[in-house]
Amino acid sequence: MPGQGSGRGPVRVAIVGTGAIARVGHLPALTALAAEQPLEIVAAVDVAQAAVEAFCAEAGIPHPHTDLDRMLAEQRPDLVSLCTPPRCHRDQAVAALRAGAWVWCEKPPCPSLEDFDAIEAAEGPGGGGPYAAIVFQHRFGSGAGHVRELLARQALGRPLVAHCQTTWYRDEAYYSVPWRGGWDSEGGGPAMGHGIHQMDLLLDLLGPWAEIRAMAGRLVHDVETEDVSTALVRFRSGAMATVVNSVLSPDEVSRIRIDCERATVELTHLYGHRNADWRITPAPGVPDGLASSWTDFGADVPSSHEAQLRGLLADLRAGRRPRSSGGDGRKSLELVAALYKAAFTGATVRAGEIVPGDPYYSALHGDAPGWAPAPPPTAEATA
């Protein structure tokens, strides 16, 4: 790697995958930050040559590629932005890390904890990276930062009861994309591909979880994964939460509510939040002046790819591990894996119990009857 940890020269970035999330999330964030700091988007990669050439022409990116390894060798990027389907993330992230590039990987992270651990094992052996960070942009921005600080110093008292809701709507056209709704390609259903954002934010605010019980169902869509799940989570602090993840809900909303001893904190939004989307309601008897100080969120920095990427670039230049990498990035995937295990087995699942040898470590469906993908037909069956 050309030594960006010491701050020499612009950060060289390559975008891998040129679909929707690259266009609406990663490219705008990179372009905005390139206007304020030394940063160059030097290449893009896609398996479809026409797609990558069009993407590069529109964005003014000089080097279109259809081969990731060749791009890594020829362009030597400092940061690779992964915008591909989840099934690709493990191999692509490992290739980038071994080439000396940091990785910013779109969620869902990858289809299993085994895949995530393989990515982490490919990170730099000592301090300084390269590291792989997951796109969990909802925990970034001024609102989340302010509430995190209030909860960390227990200004609102102990957190007691919480609710985490991702109730969205996806129709049949959404699932017509070949890789959606499949365990091997997407990794999971709404718990993995949609609700993981709010679940990640809940963990970021409340800290480590201790145990989970859950249910999952396929109520509408003919897919391998679930289309709705519900869960009960107990945190190490003793706080208890309900979690709902759905793609069956016409009135779409994303919501987190945390009831503390001295106040209720509530966030209501859909795909991103600003300061105005947060509300803090003091308990009776809390002095007005104190309650007013809680609602001073400061300058409004919306949650966004840009907000997360700004911090990631600062960490890259400083050679320090970024947020949402390593164990900090793994914790949300572990909770999702535990949700599926709890739902498909009917058992209470405890933090840390899904380890190598557990069927839910290598695949989130855990080979559970009725949930695992159907085996491919035999030659006799197709004759």
Short mmCIF file of C-alpha atoms in Angstrom, two decimals:
data_model
loop_
_atom_site.label_atom_id
_atom_site.label_comp_id
_atom_site.label_asym_id
_atom_site.label_seq_id
_atom_site.Cartn_x
_atom_site.Cartn_y
_atom_site.Cartn_z
CA MET A 1 0.00 0.00 0.00
CA PRO A 2 1.34 3.45 -0.91
CA GLY A 3 1.50 4.61 2.71
CA GLN A 4 -1.71 6.59 3.18
CA GLY A 5 -1.40 6.08 6.91
CA SER A 6 1.33 8.70 6.86
CA GLY A 7 -0.86 11.09 4.88
CA ARG A 8 1.20 11.17 1.66
CA GLY A 9 -0.82 11.95 -1.46
CA PRO A 10 -4.49 11.44 -2.24
CA VAL A 11 -6.34 8.29 -1.20
CA ARG A 12 -6.87 6.16 -4.31
CA VAL A 13 -10.31 4.52 -4.36
CA ALA A 14 -11.79 1.78 -6.52
CA ILE A 15 -15.50 0.94 -6.68
CA VAL A 16 -16.38 -2.73 -7.18
CA GLY A 17 -19.91 -3.26 -8.49
CA THR A 18 -21.68 -0.51 -10.42
CA GLY A 19 -25.33 -1.15 -9.54
CA ALA A 20 -27.83 0.90 -7.58
CA ILE A 21 -26.01 1.14 -4.24
CA ALA A 22 -22.83 2.29 -5.97
CA ARG A 23 -24.74 5.01 -7.78
CA VAL A 24 -26.91 6.29 -4.91
CA GLY A 25 -24.66 5.61 -1.92
CA HIS A 26 -20.96 5.12 -2.49
CA LEU A 27 -20.26 7.29 -5.54
CA PRO A 28 -22.05 10.41 -4.18
CA ALA A 29 -20.23 10.07 -0.84
CA LEU A 30 -16.85 9.63 -2.50
CA THR A 31 -17.50 12.53 -4.88
CA ALA A 32 -18.52 14.84 -2.04
CA LEU A 33 -15.46 14.00 0.03
CA ALA A 34 -13.15 14.31 -2.98
CA ALA A 35 -14.19 17.97 -3.11
CA GLU A 36 -12.92 18.58 0.43
CA GLN A 37 -9.85 16.34 0.83
CA PRO A 38 -7.19 14.55 -1.25
CA LEU A 39 -9.10 11.63 -2.77
CA GLU A 40 -9.28 10.15 -6.28
CA ILE A 41 -11.67 7.53 -7.66
CA VAL A 42 -9.21 5.77 -9.93
CA ALA A 43 -11.11 2.67 -11.09
CA ALA A 44 -14.35 0.73 -11.12
CA VAL A 45 -14.97 -2.99 -11.59
CA ASP A 46 -18.00 -4.88 -12.85
CA VAL A 47 -18.42 -8.25 -14.53
CA ALA A 48 -20.45 -6.53 -17.27
CA GLN A 49 -18.07 -4.57 -19.49
CA ALA A 50 -20.75 -2.29 -20.92
CA ALA A 51 -22.00 -1.46 -17.43
CA VAL A 52 -18.61 -0.54 -16.01
CA GLU A 53 -17.65 1.48 -19.07
CA ALA A 54 -20.89 3.46 -18.86
CA PHE A 55 -20.45 3.98 -15.12
CA CYS A 56 -16.89 5.26 -15.55
CA ALA A 57 -17.86 7.52 -18.44
CA GLU A 58 -20.68 9.10 -16.45
CA ALA A 59 -18.59 9.56 -13.30
CA GLY A 60 -15.30 10.54 -14.94
CA ILE A 61 -13.47 7.49 -13.58
CA PRO A 62 -10.39 6.77 -15.70
CA HIS A 63 -10.01 2.98 -15.49
CA PRO A 64 -12.91 0.54 -16.09
CA HIS A 65 -12.13 -3.12 -15.32
CA THR A 66 -13.94 -6.44 -15.46
CA ASP A 67 -11.30 -8.34 -13.43
CA LEU A 68 -10.80 -7.46 -9.76
CA ASP A 69 -7.35 -9.01 -9.40
CA ARG A 70 -6.06 -7.21 -12.46
CA MET A 71 -7.45 -3.91 -11.21
CA LEU A 72 -5.80 -4.39 -7.81
CA ALA A 73 -2.45 -5.15 -9.42
CA GLU A 74 -2.55 -2.32 -11.96
CA GLN A 75 -4.22 0.50 -10.02
CA ARG A 76 -3.05 -0.28 -6.45
CA PRO A 77 -5.98 1.41 -4.71
CA ASP A 78 -5.77 2.38 -1.05
CA LEU A 79 -9.49 1.78 -0.49
CA VAL A 80 -11.90 -0.59 -2.23
CA SER A 81 -15.60 0.18 -1.99
CA LEU A 82 -17.55 -3.08 -2.31
CA CYS A 83 -21.02 -2.64 -3.83
CA THR A 84 -21.62 -6.21 -4.96
CA PRO A 85 -24.13 -8.84 -3.76
CA PRO A 86 -23.29 -10.34 -0.34
CA ARG A 87 -22.18 -13.70 -1.74
CA CYS A 88 -19.23 -11.92 -3.39
CA HIS A 89 -18.02 -10.03 -0.35
CA ARG A 90 -15.77 -12.65 1.24
CA ASP A 91 -13.60 -13.38 -1.79
CA GLN A 92 -13.49 -9.77 -2.97
CA ALA A 93 -12.69 -8.34 0.46
CA VAL A 94 -9.96 -10.90 1.07
CA ALA A 95 -8.42 -10.18 -2.35
CA ALA A 96 -8.42 -6.44 -1.67
CA LEU A 97 -6.96 -6.79 1.82
CA ARG A 98 -4.19 -9.09 0.60
CA ALA A 99 -3.39 -6.49 -2.04
CA GLY A 100 -2.90 -3.94 0.73
CA ALA A 101 -6.18 -2.04 0.25
CA TRP A 102 -8.64 -1.13 2.97
CA VAL A 103 -12.23 -2.26 2.34
CA TRP A 104 -15.55 -0.48 2.78
CA CYS A 105 -18.13 -3.25 2.34
CA GLU A 106 -21.80 -2.61 1.75
CA LYS A 107 -24.23 -4.43 4.02
CA PRO A 108 -25.24 -7.21 4.44
CA PRO A 109 -21.64 -8.00 5.38
CA CYS A 110 -21.53 -11.57 4.03
CA PRO A 111 -23.72 -14.69 4.20
CA SER A 112 -22.20 -16.20 7.37
CA LEU A 113 -20.05 -15.62 10.42
CA GLU A 114 -17.51 -18.00 8.89
CA ASP A 115 -17.20 -15.66 5.90
CA PHE A 116 -16.84 -12.63 8.16
CA ASP A 117 -14.10 -14.28 10.20
CA ALA A 118 -12.23 -15.13 7.00
CA ILE A 119 -12.32 -11.46 6.02
CA GLU A 120 -11.08 -10.37 9.42
CA ALA A 121 -8.28 -12.96 9.27
CA ALA A 122 -7.05 -11.33 6.05
CA GLU A 123 -6.65 -7.92 7.66
CA GLY A 124 -3.21 -6.55 8.46
CA PRO A 125 -1.39 -8.73 11.01
CA GLY A 126 -0.34 -5.77 13.15
CA GLY A 127 -1.61 -2.29 13.83
CA GLY A 128 -2.19 0.06 10.93
CA GLY A 129 -4.35 -2.11 8.70
CA PRO A 130 -5.51 -2.72 6.11
CA TYR A 131 -8.93 -3.19 7.68
CA ALA A 132 -12.40 -4.04 6.36
CA ALA A 133 -15.32 -1.92 7.60
CA ILE A 134 -19.02 -2.63 7.02
CA VAL A 135 -21.43 0.06 5.80
CA PHE A 136 -23.59 0.68 8.88
CA GLN A 137 -24.28 4.34 8.20
CA HIS A 138 -27.28 4.62 10.53
CA ARG A 139 -25.01 4.69 13.58
CA PHE A 140 -23.20 7.73 12.18
CA GLY A 141 -24.35 11.35 12.16
CA SER A 142 -25.01 13.90 14.89
CA GLY A 143 -28.24 12.44 16.26
CA ALA A 144 -26.88 8.96 16.90
CA GLY A 145 -23.66 10.40 18.32
CA HIS A 146 -25.52 12.67 20.75
CA VAL A 147 -27.81 9.92 22.02
CA ARG A 148 -24.92 7.46 22.28
CA GLU A 149 -23.07 9.92 24.51
CA LEU A 150 -26.12 10.52 26.72
CA LEU A 151 -26.63 6.79 27.19
CA ALA A 152 -22.94 6.08 27.75
CA ARG A 153 -22.75 8.45 30.70
CA GLN A 154 -26.24 7.43 31.88
CA ALA A 155 -27.48 11.00 31.75
CA LEU A 156 -30.96 9.57 31.14
CA GLY A 157 -30.59 6.86 33.77
CA ARG A 158 -30.34 3.16 33.05
CA PRO A 159 -31.86 1.92 29.78
CA LEU A 160 -34.70 -0.43 30.65
CA VAL A 161 -37.00 -1.25 27.73
CA ALA A 162 -36.39 -0.89 23.99
CA HIS A 163 -38.12 -1.45 20.67
CA CYS A 164 -36.38 -1.84 17.32
CA GLN A 165 -38.63 -1.81 14.25
CA THR A 166 -37.87 -2.15 10.55
CA THR A 167 -41.26 -2.57 8.89
CA TRP A 168 -40.84 -2.02 5.16
CA TYR A 169 -42.65 -3.17 2.02
CA ARG A 170 -41.22 -5.18 -0.86
CA ASP A 171 -43.34 -6.55 -3.70
CA GLU A 172 -42.82 -9.43 -6.12
CA ALA A 173 -40.88 -7.22 -8.54
CA TYR A 174 -38.29 -6.63 -5.84
CA TYR A 175 -37.73 -10.38 -5.49
CA SER A 176 -37.47 -10.87 -9.26
CA VAL A 177 -33.78 -9.89 -8.97
CA PRO A 178 -32.12 -13.33 -9.05
CA TRP A 179 -29.96 -13.02 -5.92
CA ARG A 180 -32.68 -11.69 -3.62
CA GLY A 181 -34.48 -13.99 -1.23
CA GLY A 182 -31.81 -16.71 -1.39
CA TRP A 183 -29.64 -17.87 1.49
CA ASP A 184 -26.49 -18.44 -0.55
CA SER A 185 -26.73 -15.14 -2.41
CA GLU A 186 -28.30 -12.68 0.05
CA GLY A 187 -27.57 -14.45 3.32
CA GLY A 188 -31.03 -13.93 4.78
CA GLY A 189 -34.32 -12.08 4.56
CA PRO A 190 -35.42 -8.80 6.18
CA ALA A 191 -33.49 -9.51 9.39
CA MET A 192 -30.30 -9.62 7.36
CA GLY A 193 -30.89 -7.35 4.39
CA HIS A 194 -33.11 -4.67 5.90
CA GLY A 195 -33.41 -4.72 9.69
CA ILE A 196 -29.70 -5.18 10.28
CA HIS A 197 -29.31 -1.38 10.08
CA GLN A 198 -31.63 -0.64 13.00
CA MET A 199 -30.36 -3.65 14.93
CA ASP A 200 -26.81 -2.39 14.47
CA LEU A 201 -27.82 1.05 15.73
CA LEU A 202 -29.59 -0.49 18.72
CA LEU A 203 -26.44 -2.45 19.63
CA ASP A 204 -24.33 0.66 19.15
CA LEU A 205 -26.54 2.53 21.62
CA LEU A 206 -27.22 -0.17 24.21
CA GLY A 207 -24.03 -2.21 24.14
CA PRO A 208 -23.61 -6.00 24.23
CA TRP A 209 -26.59 -8.33 24.09
CA ALA A 210 -26.85 -11.45 26.23
CA GLU A 211 -29.65 -13.67 24.88
CA ILE A 212 -32.35 -13.80 22.22
CA ARG A 213 -35.59 -15.67 21.47
CA ALA A 214 -37.28 -15.34 18.09
CA MET A 215 -39.86 -16.38 15.49
CA ALA A 216 -39.72 -16.15 11.69
CA GLY A 217 -42.17 -16.79 8.89
CA ARG A 218 -42.84 -16.74 5.17
CA LEU A 219 -46.27 -15.15 5.06
CA VAL A 220 -46.38 -13.73 1.53
CA HIS A 221 -43.29 -14.23 -0.62
CA ASP A 222 -42.20 -17.48 -2.25
CA VAL A 223 -38.53 -17.23 -1.26
CA GLU A 224 -36.00 -19.35 0.61
CA THR A 225 -35.58 -16.85 3.45
CA GLU A 226 -38.15 -15.36 5.81
CA ASP A 227 -40.22 -12.27 5.00
CA VAL A 228 -40.95 -11.38 8.65
CA SER A 229 -39.33 -12.02 12.02
CA THR A 230 -39.86 -10.99 15.62
CA ALA A 231 -37.47 -11.33 18.54
CA LEU A 232 -36.99 -10.67 22.24
CA VAL A 233 -33.49 -9.60 23.25
CA ARG A 234 -31.99 -9.25 26.71
CA PHE A 235 -28.90 -7.05 26.94
CA ARG A 236 -25.97 -7.60 29.24
CA SER A 237 -27.06 -4.48 31.13
CA GLY A 238 -30.42 -6.13 31.87
CA ALA A 239 -32.40 -3.99 29.41
CA MET A 240 -34.95 -5.90 27.32
CA ALA A 241 -35.96 -5.18 23.71
CA THR A 242 -38.43 -6.30 21.09
CA VAL A 243 -37.24 -6.47 17.47
CA VAL A 244 -39.51 -6.62 14.39
CA ASN A 245 -38.21 -6.99 10.83
CA SER A 246 -40.72 -7.10 7.98
CA VAL A 247 -41.04 -6.55 4.23
CA LEU A 248 -44.84 -6.90 4.44
CA SER A 249 -45.72 -3.46 5.82
CA PRO A 250 -47.31 -0.89 3.44
CA ASP A 251 -46.90 1.91 6.01
CA GLU A 252 -43.12 1.81 6.02
CA VAL A 253 -41.14 3.00 9.03
CA SER A 254 -37.85 2.47 10.84
CA ARG A 255 -38.02 3.10 14.56
CA ILE A 256 -35.98 2.75 17.72
CA ARG A 257 -37.40 3.55 21.14
CA ILE A 258 -35.44 3.29 24.39
CA ASP A 259 -37.15 3.86 27.73
CA CYS A 260 -34.66 4.88 30.40
CA GLU A 261 -35.15 5.73 34.05
CA ARG A 262 -35.32 9.48 33.37
CA ALA A 263 -36.46 9.76 29.75
CA THR A 264 -37.69 8.02 26.61
CA VAL A 265 -35.58 8.36 23.47
CA GLU A 266 -37.31 7.73 20.15
CA LEU A 267 -36.05 7.77 16.57
CA THR A 268 -38.60 7.57 13.74
CA HIS A 269 -37.49 7.70 10.10
CA LEU A 270 -37.28 5.43 7.06
CA TYR A 271 -33.93 5.17 5.26
CA GLY A 272 -31.89 7.78 7.14
CA HIS A 273 -32.25 10.25 9.98
CA ARG A 274 -31.53 13.85 10.92
CA ASN A 275 -31.57 15.56 14.31
CA ALA A 276 -35.27 16.38 13.92
CA ASP A 277 -36.12 12.67 13.68
CA TRP A 278 -35.06 12.12 17.30
CA ARG A 279 -37.30 12.90 20.26
CA ILE A 280 -36.42 12.85 23.96
CA THR A 281 -39.32 12.88 26.43
CA PRO A 282 -38.31 13.47 30.06
CA ALA A 283 -39.91 11.59 32.93
CA PRO A 284 -42.09 13.53 35.37
CA GLY A 285 -40.01 15.54 37.79
CA VAL A 286 -36.98 16.06 35.54
CA PRO A 287 -36.00 19.78 35.71
CA ASP A 288 -36.78 21.71 32.54
CA GLY A 289 -33.23 22.99 32.19
CA LEU A 290 -31.79 19.49 32.33
CA ALA A 291 -34.32 18.17 29.82
CA SER A 292 -33.51 21.04 27.46
CA SER A 293 -29.82 20.19 27.57
CA TRP A 294 -30.62 16.66 26.43
CA THR A 295 -32.33 17.97 23.29
CA ASP A 296 -29.39 20.10 22.16
CA PHE A 297 -28.09 17.92 19.33
CA GLY A 298 -25.73 20.54 17.90
CA ALA A 299 -25.11 20.96 14.18
CA ASP A 300 -27.22 18.63 12.05
CA VAL A 301 -25.16 15.89 10.40
CA PRO A 302 -27.54 13.36 8.80
CA SER A 303 -26.80 9.67 8.96
CA SER A 304 -25.34 8.76 5.58
CA HIS A 305 -22.65 6.96 3.64
CA GLU A 306 -20.82 10.27 3.56
CA ALA A 307 -20.83 10.63 7.35
CA GLN A 308 -19.39 7.15 7.83
CA LEU A 309 -16.88 7.48 5.01
CA ARG A 310 -15.50 10.75 6.39
CA GLY A 311 -14.52 8.95 9.58
CA LEU A 312 -13.20 5.92 7.72
CA LEU A 313 -10.88 8.06 5.60
CA ALA A 314 -9.54 9.78 8.72
CA ASP A 315 -8.85 6.35 10.25
CA LEU A 316 -7.17 5.15 7.05
CA ARG A 317 -4.81 8.13 7.04
CA ALA A 318 -4.06 7.62 10.73
CA GLY A 319 -3.60 3.86 10.37
CA ARG A 320 -6.13 3.01 13.09
CA ARG A 321 -8.97 0.49 13.11
CA PRO A 322 -12.25 2.12 11.98
CA ARG A 323 -15.63 1.71 13.58
CA SER A 324 -17.81 -1.12 12.20
CA SER A 325 -14.76 -3.28 11.48
CA GLY A 326 -13.52 -6.34 13.32
CA GLY A 327 -15.55 -7.23 16.40
CA ASP A 328 -17.43 -3.95 16.17
CA GLY A 329 -18.69 -4.88 12.70
CA ARG A 330 -19.23 -8.55 13.54
CA LYS A 331 -21.59 -8.00 16.48
CA SER A 332 -24.61 -7.16 14.33
CA LEU A 333 -24.09 -10.19 12.07
CA GLU A 334 -23.78 -12.37 15.17
CA LEU A 335 -27.12 -11.05 16.46
CA VAL A 336 -28.76 -11.81 13.10
CA ALA A 337 -27.30 -15.34 13.12
CA ALA A 338 -28.57 -15.84 16.65
CA LEU A 339 -32.03 -14.55 15.66
CA TYR A 340 -32.25 -17.17 12.93
CA LYS A 341 -30.99 -19.93 15.19
CA ALA A 342 -33.49 -18.97 17.88
CA ALA A 343 -36.35 -18.78 15.37
CA PHE A 344 -35.59 -22.05 13.58
CA THR A 345 -34.79 -24.13 16.69
CA GLY A 346 -37.19 -22.58 19.21
CA ALA A 347 -34.32 -22.29 21.68
CA THR A 348 -32.92 -19.34 23.57
CA VAL A 349 -29.57 -18.41 22.00
CA ARG A 350 -26.86 -16.76 24.04
CA ALA A 351 -24.15 -14.39 22.85
CA GLY A 352 -20.97 -16.16 21.86
CA GLU A 353 -22.46 -19.63 21.43
CA ILE A 354 -22.37 -19.72 17.61
CA VAL A 355 -18.82 -20.90 16.98
CA PRO A 356 -17.08 -23.09 14.39
CA GLY A 357 -18.89 -26.43 14.29
CA ASP A 358 -22.29 -24.86 14.94
CA PRO A 359 -24.40 -25.16 11.75
CA TYR A 360 -25.41 -21.50 12.10
CA TYR A 361 -21.75 -20.45 11.94
CA SER A 362 -21.32 -21.53 8.32
CA ALA A 363 -24.84 -20.69 7.07
CA LEU A 364 -27.51 -18.53 8.63
CA HIS A 365 -30.22 -21.10 7.81
CA GLY A 366 -28.32 -23.66 9.89
CA ASP A 367 -29.54 -26.48 7.62
CA ALA A 368 -32.84 -26.24 9.48
CA PRO A 369 -35.62 -28.39 7.98
CA GLY A 370 -38.06 -26.25 6.03
CA TRP A 371 -35.59 -23.36 5.85
CA ALA A 372 -32.39 -24.68 4.31
CA PRO A 373 -32.20 -24.46 0.51
CA ALA A 374 -33.52 -27.51 -1.31
CA PRO A 375 -30.72 -29.79 -2.56
CA PRO A 376 -30.10 -29.71 -6.31
CA PRO A 377 -32.00 -32.38 -8.23
CA THR A 378 -30.15 -35.62 -8.88
CA ALA A 379 -29.42 -36.90 -12.36
CA GLU A 380 -32.11 -39.57 -11.90
CA ALA A 381 -34.69 -36.96 -10.98
CA THR A 382 -33.98 -34.87 -14.06
CA ALA A 383 -33.73 -37.78 -16.51
#
